Amino acid sequence: MFSSPYPSEVSEIKPALLSVSRADFESWLQDHGAAAYRRAHVIGSVMRGATSFEEMRELPRALREQLDAAYRVTSLRPIAKSEADRSLTTKTLYELDGGHTVEAVVMRYSDRSTLCISSQAGCPVGCPFCATGKFPFGRNLAAHEIEEQAVDAARMLRTEGHRLSHVVFMGMGEPFVNYSAVIESVRRMADPERLAISPRRIVVSTSGVIPRIEQLSQEKVPVTLAISLHAARDELRDVLVPINRKYPVRELVAAADGYASKSGRRVSYEWVMLAGVNDSERDAKELGRLLRKRLAHVNLIPFNPVEETPYSAPSREGVRRFKELVAAEGLNVTVRDTRGREADAACGQLHERVMKEREAAAIT
Ligand code: SAH
Ligand code: SF4
């Protein structure tokens, strides 16, 4: 019989601990003669950064060995790391079960630590300026694979004496094309027994999947919603964010308004600045007309250059000028710092570099 040399048959691999439901894990513990309260010990150890069952010294040795025979502590395998901003930014590329890869970026500030997390391997939306969108779509992540990125970041920060305080869904993927796993992962990250990150400190960024924004308005998870706008007129947004052809910009803003009024949370509008494309006075005026008198905040993101795209970043002066034009429209506007540029930090860029290196290694 043909046998594959690659260990990518997921069914042959031990399940990852965080993929197992509470009920299933409790009944496993019972079957192995351990008390149900051991579940909280094991989960607590993972949340505090244990990377093996062996480290869980408060558990009896036999139980540690049985756990090790049955489960993996995490399903993520870190395969590349890059640092930037004098080590204030760390980007990790993880391999998932089945072989796809995703990125997560830790950003350290004086008053908080933020993780930029991935929800999909690749992205089916295909924005032409985005490194992630250039690769063929891989797959949705399961809730535990999203949570494991946060657990690993929290572990890394803990060794430095810090706590993971904020999470932004701005890594690879469109979170609202993977809605149920994303919401499940938010609930888990917020769980006081797990990482205890308040949903208010979790930003979900979307290119604009209207039905899911409406669904979010019905959930009791008060995350901060960020809308990747990038253009205020359909004609331009149809090109920059192709999902706009299905969910046009005015309807998108109406859905975001619905979320703002239901949750009382200010919506944040992202605007990646592409020189000569969406940074003119006309763009600022259109944005002003679209968002005036709303509970909104505009975040300008200078474009992080991606090879083989027709776009370039505006100059510092260009960014300042556009910011003033937007502020003159009466909008609340800030410029996002360009953290992680050297760490290939715009979504998909480390993945892109590693894939190119792999291709080159395969050729030589
Ligand atoms: N898919 C979601 C979330 C991931 S992208 C979304 O699009 O909102 C997170 C943010 O990074 C989005 O606002 C996206 O437009 C922006 N982005 C993507 N590529 C970028 C680049 N090369 N430079 C700057 N921002 C980029
Ligand atoms: Fe997908 Fe967001 Fe990149 Fe667009 S910007 S391709 S929606 S990850």
mmCIF file of C-alpha atoms and ligand atoms in Angstrom:
data_model
loop_
_atom_site.group_PDB
_atom_site.id
_atom_site.type_symbol
_atom_site.label_atom_id
_atom_site.label_comp_id
_atom_site.label_asym_id
_atom_site.label_seq_id
_atom_site.Cartn_x
_atom_site.Cartn_y
_atom_site.Cartn_z
ATOM 1 C CA MET A 1 0.000 0.000 0.000
ATOM 2 C CA PHE A 2 1.187 3.551 -0.705
ATOM 3 C CA SER A 3 2.409 5.241 2.449
ATOM 4 C CA SER A 4 2.919 9.001 2.544
ATOM 5 C CA PRO A 5 6.224 10.256 3.988
ATOM 6 C CA TYR A 6 4.430 13.358 5.324
ATOM 7 C CA PRO A 7 2.861 13.298 8.804
ATOM 8 C CA SER A 8 -0.076 15.385 7.661
ATOM 9 C CA GLU A 9 -2.821 12.839 8.271
ATOM 10 C CA VAL A 10 -4.514 14.817 11.016
ATOM 11 C CA SER A 11 -6.348 11.747 12.310
ATOM 12 C CA GLU A 12 -3.021 10.068 13.187
ATOM 13 C CA ILE A 13 -1.986 12.961 15.418
ATOM 14 C CA LYS A 14 -2.964 13.216 19.087
ATOM 15 C CA PRO A 15 -5.684 15.824 19.623
ATOM 16 C CA ALA A 16 -4.602 19.237 20.892
ATOM 17 C CA LEU A 17 -5.788 19.778 24.438
ATOM 18 C CA LEU A 18 -7.633 23.028 23.696
ATOM 19 C CA SER A 19 -9.582 21.331 20.890
ATOM 20 C CA VAL A 20 -11.274 19.022 23.384
ATOM 21 C CA SER A 21 -14.580 20.149 24.913
ATOM 22 C CA ARG A 22 -14.916 20.563 28.642
ATOM 23 C CA ALA A 23 -17.349 17.622 28.873
ATOM 24 C CA ASP A 24 -15.093 15.308 26.833
ATOM 25 C CA PHE A 25 -12.028 16.211 28.852
ATOM 26 C CA GLU A 26 -13.828 15.690 32.128
ATOM 27 C CA SER A 27 -15.036 12.277 31.043
ATOM 28 C CA TRP A 28 -11.502 11.402 29.880
ATOM 29 C CA LEU A 29 -10.219 12.366 33.339
ATOM 30 C CA GLN A 30 -12.907 10.240 34.947
ATOM 31 C CA ASP A 31 -12.004 7.272 32.721
ATOM 32 C CA HIS A 32 -8.409 7.658 33.869
ATOM 33 C CA GLY A 33 -9.260 7.744 37.560
ATOM 34 C CA ALA A 34 -8.626 11.479 38.006
ATOM 35 C CA ALA A 35 -10.946 13.965 39.713
ATOM 36 C CA ALA A 36 -12.868 16.480 37.568
ATOM 37 C CA TYR A 37 -11.097 19.418 39.268
ATOM 38 C CA ARG A 38 -7.882 18.308 37.568
ATOM 39 C CA ARG A 39 -9.306 19.846 34.388
ATOM 40 C CA ALA A 40 -8.898 23.338 35.847
ATOM 41 C CA HIS A 41 -5.344 22.487 36.943
ATOM 42 C CA VAL A 42 -4.365 21.342 33.463
ATOM 43 C CA ILE A 43 -6.025 24.264 31.657
ATOM 44 C CA GLY A 44 -4.579 26.701 34.224
ATOM 45 C CA SER A 45 -1.058 25.346 33.619
ATOM 46 C CA VAL A 46 -1.449 25.729 29.850
ATOM 47 C CA MET A 47 -2.672 29.307 30.311
ATOM 48 C CA ARG A 48 0.326 30.056 32.552
ATOM 49 C CA GLY A 49 2.635 28.914 29.779
ATOM 50 C CA ALA A 50 3.320 25.193 30.243
ATOM 51 C CA THR A 51 4.569 23.695 26.993
ATOM 52 C CA SER A 52 4.564 20.065 28.161
ATOM 53 C CA PHE A 53 2.540 17.901 30.541
ATOM 54 C CA GLU A 54 5.798 16.973 32.228
ATOM 55 C CA GLU A 55 6.013 20.532 33.626
ATOM 56 C CA MET A 56 2.659 20.226 35.404
ATOM 57 C CA ARG A 57 4.195 19.225 38.718
ATOM 58 C CA GLU A 58 1.005 19.639 40.725
ATOM 59 C CA LEU A 59 -0.403 16.614 38.848
ATOM 60 C CA PRO A 60 0.423 13.032 39.845
ATOM 61 C CA ARG A 61 3.148 11.594 37.640
ATOM 62 C CA ALA A 62 0.961 8.800 36.246
ATOM 63 C CA LEU A 63 -1.645 11.335 35.126
ATOM 64 C CA ARG A 64 1.014 13.467 33.443
ATOM 65 C CA GLU A 65 2.160 10.416 31.495
ATOM 66 C CA GLN A 66 -1.387 9.464 30.516
ATOM 67 C CA LEU A 67 -2.066 13.027 29.377
ATOM 68 C CA ASP A 68 1.095 13.006 27.319
ATOM 69 C CA ALA A 69 0.095 9.733 25.666
ATOM 70 C CA ALA A 70 -3.354 11.093 24.796
ATOM 71 C CA TYR A 71 -2.928 14.805 23.947
ATOM 72 C CA ARG A 72 -0.673 17.543 22.671
ATOM 73 C CA VAL A 73 -0.411 20.778 24.687
ATOM 74 C CA THR A 74 -0.754 22.792 21.459
ATOM 75 C CA SER A 75 -1.300 22.078 17.778
ATOM 76 C CA LEU A 76 0.872 25.015 16.638
ATOM 77 C CA ARG A 77 4.458 24.494 15.524
ATOM 78 C CA PRO A 78 6.535 27.715 15.368
ATOM 79 C CA ILE A 79 8.654 27.504 12.209
ATOM 80 C CA ALA A 80 10.035 31.057 11.835
ATOM 81 C CA LYS A 81 10.419 34.149 13.986
ATOM 82 C CA SER A 82 11.442 37.700 13.211
ATOM 83 C CA GLU A 83 12.037 40.690 15.472
ATOM 84 C CA ALA A 84 11.810 44.404 14.808
ATOM 85 C CA ASP A 85 11.675 47.791 16.543
ATOM 86 C CA ARG A 86 14.567 46.842 18.842
ATOM 87 C CA SER A 87 12.753 43.638 19.840
ATOM 88 C CA LEU A 88 9.525 45.438 20.751
ATOM 89 C CA THR A 89 7.829 43.513 17.933
ATOM 90 C CA THR A 90 8.020 39.743 17.468
ATOM 91 C CA LYS A 91 6.405 37.940 14.606
ATOM 92 C CA THR A 92 5.987 34.165 14.631
ATOM 93 C CA LEU A 93 5.019 31.927 11.740
ATOM 94 C CA TYR A 94 3.226 28.763 12.881
ATOM 95 C CA GLU A 95 2.581 25.582 10.979
ATOM 96 C CA LEU A 96 -0.898 24.150 11.524
ATOM 97 C CA ASP A 97 -2.023 20.541 11.368
ATOM 98 C CA GLY A 98 -2.227 19.705 7.677
ATOM 99 C CA GLY A 99 0.695 21.987 6.735
ATOM 100 C CA HIS A 100 -0.773 25.477 6.254
ATOM 101 C CA THR A 101 0.988 28.360 7.976
ATOM 102 C CA VAL A 102 -0.268 31.488 9.778
ATOM 103 C CA GLU A 103 1.355 34.470 11.443
ATOM 104 C CA ALA A 104 0.916 36.212 14.776
ATOM 105 C CA VAL A 105 2.648 39.435 15.844
ATOM 106 C CA VAL A 106 3.318 40.554 19.422
ATOM 107 C CA MET A 107 3.707 44.312 19.869
ATOM 108 C CA ARG A 108 5.041 45.637 23.192
ATOM 109 C CA TYR A 109 4.106 49.157 24.340
ATOM 110 C CA SER A 110 4.828 50.937 27.631
ATOM 111 C CA ASP A 111 1.305 50.412 28.974
ATOM 112 C CA ARG A 112 0.093 47.258 27.184
ATOM 113 C CA SER A 113 0.967 44.321 24.956
ATOM 114 C CA THR A 114 -1.030 43.600 21.829
ATOM 115 C CA LEU A 115 -1.227 40.449 19.748
ATOM 116 C CA CYS A 116 -2.182 40.622 16.077
ATOM 117 C CA ILE A 117 -3.805 37.270 15.418
ATOM 118 C CA SER A 118 -4.772 35.210 12.317
ATOM 119 C CA SER A 119 -8.197 33.670 11.746
ATOM 120 C CA GLN A 120 -7.579 31.939 8.390
ATOM 121 C CA ALA A 121 -4.625 30.499 6.475
ATOM 122 C CA GLY A 122 -4.743 32.863 3.495
ATOM 123 C CA CYS A 123 -7.814 34.943 2.716
ATOM 124 C CA PRO A 124 -10.528 34.493 0.092
ATOM 125 C CA VAL A 125 -11.291 38.247 -0.177
ATOM 126 C CA GLY A 126 -8.190 39.053 -2.238
ATOM 127 C CA CYS A 127 -7.553 42.774 -1.701
ATOM 128 C CA PRO A 128 -4.912 43.710 -4.302
ATOM 129 C CA PHE A 129 -2.606 45.553 -1.840
ATOM 130 C CA CYS A 130 -2.491 42.753 0.733
ATOM 131 C CA ALA A 131 0.213 40.062 0.930
ATOM 132 C CA THR A 132 -2.236 37.527 2.402
ATOM 133 C CA GLY A 133 -4.689 37.979 -0.439
ATOM 134 C CA LYS A 134 -2.029 37.045 -3.021
ATOM 135 C CA PHE A 135 -1.781 33.425 -1.863
ATOM 136 C CA PRO A 136 -4.378 30.794 -2.652
ATOM 137 C CA PHE A 137 -6.843 30.466 0.222
ATOM 138 C CA GLY A 138 -5.875 27.666 2.606
ATOM 139 C CA ARG A 139 -8.503 27.032 5.252
ATOM 140 C CA ASN A 140 -10.404 28.399 8.228
ATOM 141 C CA LEU A 141 -8.759 28.079 11.615
ATOM 142 C CA ALA A 142 -10.586 26.241 14.385
ATOM 143 C CA ALA A 143 -11.324 28.164 17.606
ATOM 144 C CA HIS A 144 -8.544 26.355 19.447
ATOM 145 C CA GLU A 145 -5.980 27.277 16.775
ATOM 146 C CA ILE A 146 -6.860 30.950 17.233
ATOM 147 C CA GLU A 147 -6.757 30.639 21.018
ATOM 148 C CA GLU A 148 -3.400 28.820 20.867
ATOM 149 C CA GLN A 149 -1.801 31.837 19.141
ATOM 150 C CA ALA A 150 -2.886 33.974 22.105
ATOM 151 C CA VAL A 151 -1.744 31.379 24.641
ATOM 152 C CA ASP A 152 1.708 31.261 23.029
ATOM 153 C CA ALA A 153 1.963 35.078 22.960
ATOM 154 C CA ALA A 154 0.891 35.248 26.625
ATOM 155 C CA ARG A 155 3.566 32.663 27.461
ATOM 156 C CA MET A 156 6.249 34.657 25.643
ATOM 157 C CA LEU A 157 5.223 37.896 27.394
ATOM 158 C CA ARG A 158 5.022 36.200 30.789
ATOM 159 C CA THR A 159 8.668 35.187 30.588
ATOM 160 C CA GLU A 160 9.383 38.926 30.208
ATOM 161 C CA GLY A 161 7.210 39.849 33.200
ATOM 162 C CA HIS A 162 4.337 41.171 31.065
ATOM 163 C CA ARG A 163 0.759 40.258 30.397
ATOM 164 C CA LEU A 164 -1.074 39.932 27.092
ATOM 165 C CA SER A 165 -3.662 42.718 27.404
ATOM 166 C CA HIS A 166 -5.037 43.304 23.879
ATOM 167 C CA VAL A 167 -5.785 41.209 20.793
ATOM 168 C CA VAL A 168 -6.486 42.473 17.284
ATOM 169 C CA PHE A 169 -7.846 40.225 14.512
ATOM 170 C CA MET A 170 -5.636 41.919 11.910
ATOM 171 C CA GLY A 171 -3.380 39.051 10.927
ATOM 172 C CA MET A 172 -4.130 36.686 8.087
ATOM 173 C CA GLY A 173 -7.705 36.074 7.042
ATOM 174 C CA GLU A 174 -11.153 37.620 7.079
ATOM 175 C CA PRO A 175 -12.564 36.898 10.562
ATOM 176 C CA PHE A 176 -16.184 37.120 9.400
ATOM 177 C CA VAL A 177 -15.705 34.412 6.778
ATOM 178 C CA ASN A 178 -14.875 32.210 9.784
ATOM 179 C CA TYR A 179 -17.457 33.715 12.121
ATOM 180 C CA SER A 180 -18.338 30.950 14.566
ATOM 181 C CA ALA A 181 -14.730 29.931 15.298
ATOM 182 C CA VAL A 182 -13.749 33.589 15.748
ATOM 183 C CA ILE A 183 -16.588 34.311 18.204
ATOM 184 C CA GLU A 184 -15.883 31.066 20.052
ATOM 185 C CA SER A 185 -12.196 32.022 20.334
ATOM 186 C CA VAL A 186 -13.159 35.491 21.660
ATOM 187 C CA ARG A 187 -15.358 33.902 24.329
ATOM 188 C CA ARG A 188 -12.525 31.565 25.303
ATOM 189 C CA MET A 189 -9.866 34.310 25.428
ATOM 190 C CA ALA A 190 -12.228 36.350 27.615
ATOM 191 C CA ASP A 191 -12.932 33.436 29.990
ATOM 192 C CA PRO A 192 -11.560 34.304 33.459
ATOM 193 C CA GLU A 193 -10.343 30.717 33.759
ATOM 194 C CA ARG A 194 -8.306 31.120 30.586
ATOM 195 C CA LEU A 195 -6.565 34.319 29.395
ATOM 196 C CA ALA A 196 -9.171 36.710 30.872
ATOM 197 C CA ILE A 197 -8.814 39.327 28.112
ATOM 198 C CA SER A 198 -11.886 41.552 28.152
ATOM 199 C CA PRO A 199 -13.734 41.546 24.785
ATOM 200 C CA ARG A 200 -13.484 45.346 24.873
ATOM 201 C CA ARG A 201 -9.754 44.868 24.434
ATOM 202 C CA ILE A 202 -10.282 42.633 21.420
ATOM 203 C CA VAL A 203 -10.587 44.291 18.018
ATOM 204 C CA VAL A 204 -12.227 42.357 15.199
ATOM 205 C CA SER A 205 -11.306 43.883 11.843
ATOM 206 C CA THR A 206 -13.455 43.074 8.822
ATOM 207 C CA SER A 207 -13.447 43.915 5.141
ATOM 208 C CA GLY A 208 -17.231 44.182 5.441
ATOM 209 C CA VAL A 209 -19.278 40.959 5.608
ATOM 210 C CA ILE A 210 -22.586 42.689 6.421
ATOM 211 C CA PRO A 211 -24.671 39.689 7.610
ATOM 212 C CA ARG A 212 -21.988 38.807 10.156
ATOM 213 C CA ILE A 213 -21.821 42.404 11.446
ATOM 214 C CA GLU A 214 -25.572 42.178 11.997
ATOM 215 C CA GLN A 215 -25.140 38.829 13.721
ATOM 216 C CA LEU A 216 -22.435 40.280 15.971
ATOM 217 C CA SER A 217 -24.901 42.989 17.051
ATOM 218 C CA GLN A 218 -27.066 40.197 18.491
ATOM 219 C CA GLU A 219 -24.269 38.511 20.478
ATOM 220 C CA LYS A 220 -23.286 39.510 23.963
ATOM 221 C CA VAL A 221 -19.623 39.922 23.097
ATOM 222 C CA PRO A 222 -18.776 43.633 23.175
ATOM 223 C CA VAL A 223 -15.674 43.499 20.961
ATOM 224 C CA THR A 224 -14.375 46.609 19.245
ATOM 225 C CA LEU A 225 -15.378 46.500 15.599
ATOM 226 C CA ALA A 226 -12.969 47.814 12.958
ATOM 227 C CA ILE A 227 -14.127 48.252 9.372
ATOM 228 C CA SER A 228 -11.481 48.203 6.639
ATOM 229 C CA LEU A 229 -12.924 50.999 4.545
ATOM 230 C CA HIS A 230 -9.986 52.268 2.400
ATOM 231 C CA ALA A 231 -12.366 54.045 0.001
ATOM 232 C CA ALA A 232 -15.649 55.868 0.515
ATOM 233 C CA ARG A 233 -17.009 55.414 -3.023
ATOM 234 C CA ASP A 234 -18.095 52.066 -4.447
ATOM 235 C CA GLU A 235 -16.245 52.517 -7.728
ATOM 236 C CA LEU A 236 -12.842 52.595 -5.942
ATOM 237 C CA ARG A 237 -13.743 50.252 -3.065
ATOM 238 C CA ASP A 238 -14.915 47.606 -5.582
ATOM 239 C CA VAL A 239 -11.243 47.430 -6.664
ATOM 240 C CA LEU A 240 -9.440 47.827 -3.321
ATOM 241 C CA VAL A 241 -11.745 45.574 -1.271
ATOM 242 C CA PRO A 242 -13.450 43.271 -3.806
ATOM 243 C CA ILE A 243 -16.103 42.094 -1.310
ATOM 244 C CA ASN A 244 -17.581 45.586 -1.765
ATOM 245 C CA ARG A 245 -19.196 44.347 -5.000
ATOM 246 C CA LYS A 246 -21.418 42.182 -2.831
ATOM 247 C CA TYR A 247 -21.703 44.471 0.211
ATOM 248 C CA PRO A 248 -21.587 48.121 -0.938
ATOM 249 C CA VAL A 249 -20.136 50.838 1.233
ATOM 250 C CA ARG A 250 -23.320 52.665 2.342
ATOM 251 C CA GLU A 251 -24.965 49.436 3.464
ATOM 252 C CA LEU A 252 -21.741 48.519 5.244
ATOM 253 C CA VAL A 253 -21.687 51.772 7.195
ATOM 254 C CA ALA A 254 -25.377 51.294 8.075
ATOM 255 C CA ALA A 255 -24.570 47.825 9.479
ATOM 256 C CA ALA A 256 -21.663 49.266 11.472
ATOM 257 C CA ASP A 257 -24.028 51.983 12.799
ATOM 258 C CA GLY A 258 -26.324 49.198 13.947
ATOM 259 C CA TYR A 259 -23.452 47.629 15.888
ATOM 260 C CA ALA A 260 -22.430 50.992 17.381
ATOM 261 C CA SER A 261 -25.919 51.756 18.639
ATOM 262 C CA LYS A 262 -26.576 48.236 19.931
ATOM 263 C CA SER A 263 -23.223 47.921 21.722
ATOM 264 C CA GLY A 264 -22.546 51.572 22.560
ATOM 265 C CA ARG A 265 -19.036 50.966 21.200
ATOM 266 C CA ARG A 266 -17.350 53.368 18.839
ATOM 267 C CA VAL A 267 -16.577 51.782 15.474
ATOM 268 C CA SER A 268 -13.117 52.219 14.079
ATOM 269 C CA TYR A 269 -12.658 52.734 10.307
ATOM 270 C CA GLU A 270 -9.329 51.655 8.833
ATOM 271 C CA TRP A 271 -7.873 53.445 5.820
ATOM 272 C CA VAL A 272 -4.697 51.981 4.328
ATOM 273 C CA MET A 273 -3.014 54.918 2.588
ATOM 274 C CA LEU A 274 -2.000 54.183 -1.002
ATOM 275 C CA ALA A 275 -0.159 57.063 -2.697
ATOM 276 C CA GLY A 276 -2.140 58.665 -5.502
ATOM 277 C CA VAL A 277 -4.993 56.162 -5.108
ATOM 278 C CA ASN A 278 -7.029 57.107 -2.012
ATOM 279 C CA ASP A 279 -5.214 60.068 -0.467
ATOM 280 C CA SER A 280 -6.636 63.051 -2.360
ATOM 281 C CA GLU A 281 -8.844 65.913 -1.189
ATOM 282 C CA ARG A 282 -11.739 64.260 -2.989
ATOM 283 C CA ASP A 283 -11.213 61.065 -0.943
ATOM 284 C CA ALA A 284 -11.175 63.038 2.320
ATOM 285 C CA LYS A 285 -14.386 64.867 1.360
ATOM 286 C CA GLU A 286 -16.147 61.624 0.417
ATOM 287 C CA LEU A 287 -15.042 60.066 3.695
ATOM 288 C CA GLY A 288 -16.347 63.115 5.545
ATOM 289 C CA ARG A 289 -19.742 62.862 3.852
ATOM 290 C CA LEU A 290 -19.938 59.125 4.597
ATOM 291 C CA LEU A 291 -19.056 59.219 8.302
ATOM 292 C CA ARG A 292 -20.083 62.662 9.556
ATOM 293 C CA LYS A 293 -22.070 62.711 12.819
ATOM 294 C CA ARG A 294 -21.275 59.095 13.568
ATOM 295 C CA LEU A 295 -19.834 57.306 16.600
ATOM 296 C CA ALA A 296 -16.715 56.634 14.550
ATOM 297 C CA HIS A 297 -12.980 56.894 14.543
ATOM 298 C CA VAL A 298 -10.738 56.890 11.452
ATOM 299 C CA ASN A 299 -7.391 55.124 11.635
ATOM 300 C CA LEU A 300 -4.985 55.903 8.793
ATOM 301 C CA ILE A 301 -2.498 53.080 8.109
ATOM 302 C CA PRO A 302 0.466 54.026 5.918
ATOM 303 C CA PHE A 303 0.780 51.252 3.303
ATOM 304 C CA ASN A 304 3.419 48.674 4.186
ATOM 305 C CA PRO A 305 4.894 47.950 0.740
ATOM 306 C CA VAL A 306 4.163 44.513 -0.725
ATOM 307 C CA GLU A 307 6.144 43.288 -3.719
ATOM 308 C CA GLU A 308 4.363 42.752 -7.028
ATOM 309 C CA THR A 309 1.562 45.145 -6.206
ATOM 310 C CA PRO A 310 1.083 48.399 -8.127
ATOM 311 C CA TYR A 311 0.894 50.436 -4.897
ATOM 312 C CA SER A 312 3.294 52.606 -2.948
ATOM 313 C CA ALA A 313 3.234 54.313 0.436
ATOM 314 C CA PRO A 314 2.623 58.061 0.626
ATOM 315 C CA SER A 315 5.375 60.278 2.040
ATOM 316 C CA ARG A 316 5.305 61.380 5.667
ATOM 317 C CA GLU A 317 4.155 64.767 4.412
ATOM 318 C CA GLY A 318 1.425 63.092 2.323
ATOM 319 C CA VAL A 319 0.129 61.262 5.398
ATOM 320 C CA ARG A 320 0.106 64.467 7.464
ATOM 321 C CA ARG A 321 -1.729 66.369 4.729
ATOM 322 C CA PHE A 322 -4.426 63.702 4.323
ATOM 323 C CA LYS A 323 -4.879 63.497 8.085
ATOM 324 C CA GLU A 324 -5.518 67.248 8.186
ATOM 325 C CA LEU A 325 -7.994 67.005 5.315
ATOM 326 C CA VAL A 326 -9.912 64.264 7.162
ATOM 327 C CA ALA A 327 -9.827 66.191 10.453
ATOM 328 C CA ALA A 328 -11.128 69.267 8.587
ATOM 329 C CA GLU A 329 -14.194 67.164 7.717
ATOM 330 C CA GLY A 330 -14.935 67.019 11.438
ATOM 331 C CA LEU A 331 -13.871 63.387 11.874
ATOM 332 C CA ASN A 332 -11.885 61.858 14.680
ATOM 333 C CA VAL A 333 -8.666 60.691 13.000
ATOM 334 C CA THR A 334 -5.322 59.181 14.032
ATOM 335 C CA VAL A 335 -2.374 57.678 12.167
ATOM 336 C CA ARG A 336 -1.477 54.119 13.141
ATOM 337 C CA ASP A 337 2.197 53.702 13.971
ATOM 338 C CA THR A 338 4.083 51.542 11.523
ATOM 339 C CA ARG A 339 5.138 48.953 14.061
ATOM 340 C CA GLY A 340 6.850 45.929 12.706
ATOM 341 C CA ARG A 341 7.798 47.102 9.259
ATOM 342 C CA GLU A 342 11.145 45.325 9.521
ATOM 343 C CA ALA A 343 9.413 42.226 10.887
ATOM 344 C CA ASP A 344 7.507 41.837 7.583
ATOM 345 C CA ALA A 345 4.588 42.818 9.731
ATOM 346 C CA ALA A 346 1.752 43.625 7.357
ATOM 347 C CA CYS A 347 -0.382 40.552 7.291
ATOM 348 C CA GLY A 348 0.957 37.732 5.167
ATOM 349 C CA GLN A 349 4.443 39.139 4.702
ATOM 350 C CA LEU A 350 6.467 36.758 6.857
ATOM 351 C CA HIS A 351 4.521 33.894 5.318
ATOM 352 C CA GLU A 352 5.398 35.252 1.888
ATOM 353 C CA ARG A 353 9.109 35.541 2.706
ATOM 354 C CA VAL A 354 9.338 32.058 4.230
ATOM 355 C CA MET A 355 7.474 30.495 1.286
ATOM 356 C CA LYS A 356 9.869 32.204 -1.137
ATOM 357 C CA GLU A 357 12.860 30.961 0.869
ATOM 358 C CA ARG A 358 11.417 27.451 0.839
ATOM 359 C CA GLU A 359 10.903 27.621 -2.910
ATOM 360 C CA ALA A 360 14.472 28.865 -3.373
ATOM 361 C CA ALA A 361 15.791 26.072 -1.124
ATOM 362 C CA ALA A 362 13.826 23.500 -3.133
ATOM 363 C CA ILE A 363 15.300 24.819 -6.378
ATOM 364 C CA THR A 364 18.961 24.962 -5.291
HETATM 365 N N1 SAH B 1 -9.279 40.726 6.742
HETATM 366 C C1 SAH B 1 -9.490 41.680 7.756
HETATM 367 C C2 SAH B 1 -8.466 41.629 8.858
HETATM 368 C C3 SAH B 1 -7.056 41.357 8.489
HETATM 369 S S1 SAH B 1 -6.242 42.639 7.577
HETATM 370 C C4 SAH B 1 -9.587 43.067 7.172
HETATM 371 O O1 SAH B 1 -9.238 43.256 6.005
HETATM 372 O O2 SAH B 1 -10.004 43.954 7.896
HETATM 373 C C5 SAH B 1 -6.007 43.891 8.829
HETATM 374 C C6 SAH B 1 -5.777 45.276 8.278
HETATM 375 O O3 SAH B 1 -4.491 45.366 7.637
HETATM 376 C C7 SAH B 1 -6.827 45.699 7.257
HETATM 377 O O4 SAH B 1 -7.301 46.993 7.526
HETATM 378 C C8 SAH B 1 -6.021 45.651 5.982
HETATM 379 O O5 SAH B 1 -6.575 46.461 4.995
HETATM 380 C C9 SAH B 1 -4.648 46.088 6.429
HETATM 381 N N2 SAH B 1 -3.569 45.762 5.499
HETATM 382 C C10 SAH B 1 -3.461 44.701 4.682
HETATM 383 N N3 SAH B 1 -2.323 44.765 3.960
HETATM 384 C C11 SAH B 1 -1.701 45.898 4.325
HETATM 385 C C12 SAH B 1 -0.470 46.529 3.940
HETATM 386 N N4 SAH B 1 0.346 45.981 3.049
HETATM 387 N N5 SAH B 1 -0.127 47.709 4.525
HETATM 388 C C13 SAH B 1 -0.931 48.258 5.464
HETATM 389 N N6 SAH B 1 -2.102 47.704 5.872
HETATM 390 C C14 SAH B 1 -2.477 46.537 5.317
HETATM 391 FE FE1 SF4 B 2 -8.161 39.481 3.332
HETATM 392 FE FE2 SF4 B 2 -8.035 41.588 4.977
HETATM 393 FE FE3 SF4 B 2 -5.976 40.998 3.318
HETATM 394 FE FE4 SF4 B 2 -8.283 41.932 2.309
HETATM 395 S S1 SF4 B 2 -6.869 43.018 3.695
HETATM 396 S S2 SF4 B 2 -7.082 40.182 1.500
HETATM 397 S S3 SF4 B 2 -9.777 40.997 3.645
HETATM 398 S S4 SF4 B 2 -6.687 39.765 5.010
#
